[in-house]
GROMACS .gro file of C-alpha atoms in nm:
model
  125
    1MET     CA    1   1.358   1.537  -1.295
    2MET     CA    2   1.355   1.391  -0.981
    3LEU     CA    3   1.384   1.713  -0.788
    4HIS     CA    4   1.157   1.919  -1.023
    5PRO     CA    5   0.921   2.164  -0.780
    6SER     CA    6   0.632   1.999  -0.952
    7PHE     CA    7   0.753   1.652  -0.915
    8SER     CA    8   0.813   1.722  -0.533
    9GLN     CA    9   0.451   1.866  -0.512
   10LEU     CA   10   0.319   1.542  -0.657
   11VAL     CA   11   0.476   1.351  -0.399
   12ARG     CA   12   0.359   1.542  -0.151
   13PHE     CA   13   0.003   1.513  -0.245
   14ILE     CA   14   0.043   1.135  -0.291
   15SER     CA   15   0.186   1.097   0.078
   16THR     CA   16  -0.132   1.263   0.233
   17LEU     CA   17  -0.346   0.935   0.151
   18ALA     CA   18  -0.158   0.764   0.431
   19GLY     CA   19  -0.417   0.844   0.695
   20ARG     CA   20  -0.703   0.738   0.431
   21ASP     CA   21  -0.527   0.385   0.413
   22LYS     CA   22  -0.481   0.358   0.797
   23LEU     CA   23  -0.866   0.436   0.817
   24LEU     CA   24  -0.950   0.158   0.575
   25TYR     CA   25  -0.680  -0.074   0.710
   26PHE     CA   26  -0.849  -0.007   1.077
   27ILE     CA   27  -1.217  -0.090   0.903
   28GLN     CA   28  -1.078  -0.386   0.713
   29TYR     CA   29  -0.941  -0.568   1.036
   30SER     CA   30  -1.213  -0.485   1.221
   31GLY     CA   31  -1.419  -0.664   0.968
   32ARG     CA   32  -1.219  -0.972   0.999
   33LEU     CA   33  -1.267  -0.958   1.389
   34SER     CA   34  -1.615  -0.924   1.309
   35ILE     CA   35  -1.622  -1.224   1.072
   36TRP     CA   36  -1.463  -1.432   1.346
   37LEU     CA   37  -1.670  -1.354   1.609
   38LEU     CA   38  -1.984  -1.445   1.399
   39SER     CA   39  -1.848  -1.762   1.274
   40ARG     CA   40  -1.761  -1.843   1.643
   41THR     CA   41  -2.087  -1.812   1.756
   42ASN     CA   42  -2.261  -1.978   1.497
   43GLY     CA   43  -2.383  -1.645   1.319
   44SER     CA   44  -2.581  -1.663   0.982
   45GLY     CA   45  -2.396  -1.667   0.669
   46ALA     CA   46  -2.531  -1.370   0.489
   47PRO     CA   47  -2.380  -1.113   0.743
   48ILE     CA   48  -2.043  -1.299   0.700
   49GLU     CA   49  -2.076  -1.330   0.353
   50ALA     CA   50  -2.160  -0.943   0.321
   51MET     CA   51  -1.853  -0.855   0.547
   52ARG     CA   52  -1.628  -1.081   0.313
   53SER     CA   53  -1.753  -0.866   0.022
   54LEU     CA   54  -1.702  -0.554   0.181
   55ILE     CA   55  -1.341  -0.633   0.303
   56GLY     CA   56  -1.268  -0.743  -0.037
   57HIS     CA   57  -1.382  -0.418  -0.176
   58ILE     CA   58  -1.171  -0.224   0.067
   59ILE     CA   59  -0.857  -0.424  -0.012
   60VAL     CA   60  -0.883  -0.317  -0.350
   61THR     CA   61  -0.943   0.060  -0.245
   62ARG     CA   62  -0.651   0.030  -0.059
   63LYS     CA   63  -0.449  -0.094  -0.343
   64PHE     CA   64  -0.574   0.177  -0.534
   65LEU     CA   65  -0.439   0.451  -0.272
   66ARG     CA   66  -0.120   0.316  -0.277
   67VAL     CA   67  -0.077   0.319  -0.657
   68GLY     CA   68   0.177   0.615  -0.717
   69ASN     CA   69   0.365   0.583  -0.365
   70ASN     CA   70   0.644   0.365  -0.544
   71ILE     CA   71   0.764   0.711  -0.642
   72GLU     CA   72   0.784   0.875  -0.341
   73PHE     CA   73   1.011   0.579  -0.227
   74CYS     CA   74   1.229   0.612  -0.538
   75LEU     CA   75   1.249   0.997  -0.443
   76ALA     CA   76   1.349   0.959  -0.094
   77ALA     CA   77   1.639   0.718  -0.233
   78VAL     CA   78   1.753   1.011  -0.446
   79THR     CA   79   1.775   1.242  -0.158
   80ARG     CA   80   1.922   0.969   0.066
   81LEU     CA   81   2.221   0.946  -0.155
   82ASN     CA   82   2.283   1.329  -0.111
   83ASN     CA   83   2.241   1.309   0.282
   84LYS     CA   84   2.593   1.286   0.428
   85SER     CA   85   2.495   1.402   0.754
   86GLN     CA   86   2.382   1.064   0.917
   87ASP     CA   87   2.589   0.769   1.021
   88ALA     CA   88   2.702   0.567   0.731
   89PHE     CA   89   2.546   0.220   0.819
   90LEU     CA   90   2.200   0.418   0.887
   91ASN     CA   91   2.259   0.591   0.546
   92CYS     CA   92   2.320   0.281   0.370
   93ALA     CA   93   2.042   0.072   0.593
   94ASN     CA   94   1.784   0.365   0.456
   95LEU     CA   95   1.923   0.367   0.101
   96ALA     CA   96   1.836   0.001   0.079
   97ARG     CA   97   1.513   0.052   0.234
   98GLN     CA   98   1.384   0.292   0.004
   99PRO     CA   99   1.410   0.071  -0.349
  100LEU     CA  100   1.298  -0.233  -0.152
  101LEU     CA  101   0.965  -0.023  -0.058
  102ALA     CA  102   0.941   0.095  -0.397
  103GLY     CA  103   0.981  -0.251  -0.567
  104TYR     CA  104   0.694  -0.391  -0.312
  105LEU     CA  105   0.476  -0.124  -0.403
  106THR     CA  106   0.533  -0.204  -0.769
  107CYS     CA  107   0.460  -0.542  -0.728
  108ASP     CA  108   0.125  -0.432  -0.562
  109SER     CA  109   0.045  -0.214  -0.835
  110ILE     CA  110   0.069  -0.509  -1.086
  111THR     CA  111  -0.123  -0.726  -0.851
  112LEU     CA  112  -0.384  -0.454  -0.864
  113ILE     CA  113  -0.393  -0.488  -1.257
  114GLN     CA  114  -0.442  -0.850  -1.190
  115THR     CA  115  -0.728  -0.818  -0.942
  116LEU     CA  116  -0.916  -0.584  -1.181
  117LYS     CA  117  -0.881  -0.835  -1.482
  118LEU     CA  118  -0.746  -0.570  -1.687
  119TYR     CA  119  -0.449  -0.804  -1.779
  120VAL     CA  120  -0.486  -1.140  -1.680
  121VAL     CA  121  -0.122  -1.319  -1.663
  122VAL     CA  122  -0.199  -1.689  -1.692
  123GLY     CA  123   0.041  -1.955  -1.512
  124VAL     CA  124   0.225  -1.684  -1.332
  125TRP     CA  125  -0.007  -1.686  -0.984
   0.00000   0.00000   0.00000
């Protein structure tokens, strides 16, 4: 199932979202810099609160864009198992990297569910 052509096509589609994620990342940290500059120069509270609200929405949007990327890293781990042309140490390091990133993105998706209050886990976070 992991190497089915339609599955590979889905993975290629999901991976094109990286550029959008980088753009939102840039906007998010530009906003944080703006908040820091406004608070340092004794700016009024309304623009700062509006920027914080915007940053919060951008964070949730970036999490939405990352949902499903864990599948891409699982597929990369499977293809790494079949790759024997690389150095053994590099192959092991890359093979360990892929499931760890997939686990991170899975936890990120779980926190998105918590953030959207679709399912609230009491006493864990």
